[in-house]
Each structure stands twice: as C-alpha cells, then as structure tokens.
Amino acid sequence: VQLQASGGGLVQAGGSLRLSCTASGRTFSRLAMGWFRQAPGKEREIVAAISWGGKVKDYAGSVKGRFTTSRDNAENTVYLQMNKLKPEDTAVYYCAADDNTVSGAISTSAARYEYWGQGTQVTVSS
C-alpha cells in the first residue's frame, strides 16, 4: 500500500486545515485507516482512526470535538478535518493503513498499522 498525505501548512490558532491521504496498491475499502502525529521530542500518538466503511471512528481525547475523520472509498481517500486548531496541535501528521483487520474494526495502536504515509507538517501559530 502506498499512502500520500497532503494538506498540511501554517495556520493561526483557531483556524482550520483539512488533511487528505490517498491510498493505492490495495482495495482501499478493506483498509482500516488511522491518523497519527508526532511533535518534536515527543512520541508518535494516535489522533483518529476509522473503520473500513467509515461508520466506526475514534479520536484522541485532546482532539475530540475539534477534529473529524472521514473517508471516500470511491476516491481511495481518507480525510482529517481539523478545526479550532491550537499551538499544541503542531506536529508532523501521518496517515496509516491496516490491511489485517475486519469490517467495523479500528485500532489506536501504531503497531497495528503496516503502512505509513510520508507525513505532512502542521504548524499552528499563537
């Protein structure tokens, strides 16, 4: 699976960004997808996860109510809509794919994901 993430950038606190991640090489509708982020000096952490069909989702507590993940299986793309951004959201954001899963399943553990995108930088200024 090849993953290509895009949509990062520089935004002021309170602003919004939408990240996209397009997959190729597998049947996208059979991939559980996740978004992770890693800030300088910190470990990689889960941001959001979404199941095959998009009905099951989970979010890190720090982004609940501000971030929304969705997917378009016809376009082989998963999205992360980020609203009310805060300086502490500054990080490199990665999308990841898990192809060893079942319908309705999600995972918040990075170890579950076999494939990773290259990362896209999100910087939130105060």
PDB file of C-alpha atoms in Angstrom, residues 32-110:
ATOM      1  CA  ALA A  32      -8.762   0.458   8.382  1.00  0.00           C
ATOM      2  CA  MET A  33      -7.115   3.857   8.474  1.00  0.00           C
ATOM      3  CA  GLY A  34      -5.516   5.933  11.164  1.00  0.00           C
ATOM      4  CA  TRP A  35      -4.097   9.398  11.640  1.00  0.00           C
ATOM      5  CA  PHE A  36      -1.126   9.890  13.929  1.00  0.00           C
ATOM      6  CA  ARG A  37       1.055  12.838  14.801  1.00  0.00           C
ATOM      7  CA  GLN A  38       4.491  13.395  16.195  1.00  0.00           C
ATOM      8  CA  ALA A  39       5.710  16.633  17.690  1.00  0.00           C
ATOM      9  CA  PRO A  40       9.431  17.376  18.170  1.00  0.00           C
ATOM     10  CA  GLY A  41      10.800  15.485  21.136  1.00  0.00           C
ATOM     11  CA  LYS A  42       7.590  13.542  21.636  1.00  0.00           C
ATOM     12  CA  GLU A  43       6.405  10.080  20.760  1.00  0.00           C
ATOM     13  CA  ARG A  44       4.039   9.396  17.912  1.00  0.00           C
ATOM     14  CA  GLU A  45       0.431   9.459  19.095  1.00  0.00           C
ATOM     15  CA  ILE A  46      -2.923   8.474  17.696  1.00  0.00           C
ATOM     16  CA  VAL A  47      -5.169  11.278  16.508  1.00  0.00           C
ATOM     17  CA  ALA A  48      -8.055   9.414  14.880  1.00  0.00           C
ATOM     18  CA  ALA A  49      -8.996   6.022  13.485  1.00  0.00           C
ATOM     19  CA  ILE A  50     -11.714   4.949  11.078  1.00  0.00           C
ATOM     20  CA  SER A  51     -13.052   1.567  10.020  1.00  0.00           C
ATOM     21  CA  TRP A  52     -13.490   0.137   6.524  1.00  0.00           C
ATOM     22  CA  GLY A  53     -16.874   1.641   5.867  1.00  0.00           C
ATOM     23  CA  GLY A  54     -16.338   4.759   7.933  1.00  0.00           C
ATOM     24  CA  LYS A  55     -19.053   4.036  10.469  1.00  0.00           C
ATOM     25  CA  VAL A  56     -16.735   3.333  13.392  1.00  0.00           C
ATOM     26  CA  LYS A  57     -14.398   6.109  14.477  1.00  0.00           C
ATOM     27  CA  ASP A  58     -12.336   7.011  17.482  1.00  0.00           C
ATOM     28  CA  TYR A  59     -10.403  10.088  18.492  1.00  0.00           C
ATOM     29  CA  ALA A  60      -7.736  11.072  20.944  1.00  0.00           C
ATOM     30  CA  GLY A  61      -9.204  12.947  23.856  1.00  0.00           C
ATOM     31  CA  SER A  62      -7.192  16.050  23.010  1.00  0.00           C
ATOM     32  CA  VAL A  63      -8.885  16.429  19.614  1.00  0.00           C
ATOM     33  CA  LYS A  64     -12.437  15.234  20.291  1.00  0.00           C
ATOM     34  CA  GLY A  65     -14.961  17.815  19.235  1.00  0.00           C
ATOM     35  CA  ARG A  66     -12.401  19.634  17.076  1.00  0.00           C
ATOM     36  CA  PHE A  67     -11.185  17.023  14.573  1.00  0.00           C
ATOM     37  CA  THR A  68     -13.250  14.784  12.310  1.00  0.00           C
ATOM     38  CA  THR A  69     -12.071  11.915  10.161  1.00  0.00           C
ATOM     39  CA  SER A  70     -13.959  10.600   7.174  1.00  0.00           C
ATOM     40  CA  ARG A  71     -13.285   8.558   4.080  1.00  0.00           C
ATOM     41  CA  ASP A  72     -14.383   8.310   0.487  1.00  0.00           C
ATOM     42  CA  ASN A  73     -13.824   4.734  -0.638  1.00  0.00           C
ATOM     43  CA  ALA A  74     -14.665   5.602  -4.221  1.00  0.00           C
ATOM     44  CA  GLU A  75     -11.776   8.078  -4.210  1.00  0.00           C
ATOM     45  CA  ASN A  76      -9.424   5.899  -2.100  1.00  0.00           C
ATOM     46  CA  THR A  77      -9.015   8.837   0.256  1.00  0.00           C
ATOM     47  CA  VAL A  78      -9.268   9.442   3.967  1.00  0.00           C
ATOM     48  CA  TYR A  79      -9.599  12.920   5.434  1.00  0.00           C
ATOM     49  CA  LEU A  80      -8.849  14.659   8.692  1.00  0.00           C
ATOM     50  CA  GLN A  81     -10.751  17.887   9.181  1.00  0.00           C
ATOM     51  CA  MET A  82      -9.073  19.919  11.903  1.00  0.00           C
ATOM     52  CA  ASN A  83     -10.939  22.863  13.400  1.00  0.00           C
ATOM     53  CA  LYS A  84     -10.181  25.195  16.279  1.00  0.00           C
ATOM     54  CA  LEU A  85      -6.512  24.412  15.950  1.00  0.00           C
ATOM     55  CA  LYS A  86      -4.226  25.065  18.887  1.00  0.00           C
ATOM     56  CA  PRO A  87      -0.443  25.578  19.033  1.00  0.00           C
ATOM     57  CA  GLU A  88      -0.162  22.196  20.759  1.00  0.00           C
ATOM     58  CA  ASP A  89      -1.542  20.568  17.593  1.00  0.00           C
ATOM     59  CA  THR A  90       1.723  21.445  15.851  1.00  0.00           C
ATOM     60  CA  ALA A  91       3.287  18.214  14.622  1.00  0.00           C
ATOM     61  CA  VAL A  92       4.002  16.073  11.614  1.00  0.00           C
ATOM     62  CA  TYR A  93       0.804  14.221  10.783  1.00  0.00           C
ATOM     63  CA  TYR A  94       0.878  10.732   9.319  1.00  0.00           C
ATOM     64  CA  CYS A  95      -1.798   8.575   7.803  1.00  0.00           C
ATOM     65  CA  ALA A  96      -1.522   4.834   8.215  1.00  0.00           C
ATOM     66  CA  ALA A  97      -3.286   1.743   6.892  1.00  0.00           C
ATOM     67  CA  ASP A  98      -4.103  -1.596   8.478  1.00  0.00           C
ATOM     68  CA  ASP A  99      -4.955  -4.324   5.971  1.00  0.00           C
ATOM     69  CA  ASN A 100      -5.142  -7.144   8.522  1.00  0.00           C
ATOM     70  CA  THR A 101      -8.464  -6.290  10.040  1.00  0.00           C
ATOM     71  CA  VAL A 102     -12.193  -6.870   9.712  1.00  0.00           C
ATOM     72  CA  SER A 103     -15.219  -4.785   8.993  1.00  0.00           C
ATOM     73  CA  GLY A 104     -16.048  -2.409  11.808  1.00  0.00           C
ATOM     74  CA  ALA A 105     -12.672  -2.732  13.491  1.00  0.00           C
ATOM     75  CA  ILE A 106     -10.343   0.142  14.274  1.00  0.00           C
ATOM     76  CA  SER A 107      -7.086   0.386  16.126  1.00  0.00           C
ATOM     77  CA  THR A 108      -5.452   3.175  18.065  1.00  0.00           C
ATOM     78  CA  SER A 109      -2.121   1.368  18.332  1.00  0.00           C
ATOM     79  CA  ALA A 110       0.591   2.367  15.884  1.00  0.00           C
TER      80      ALA A 110
END
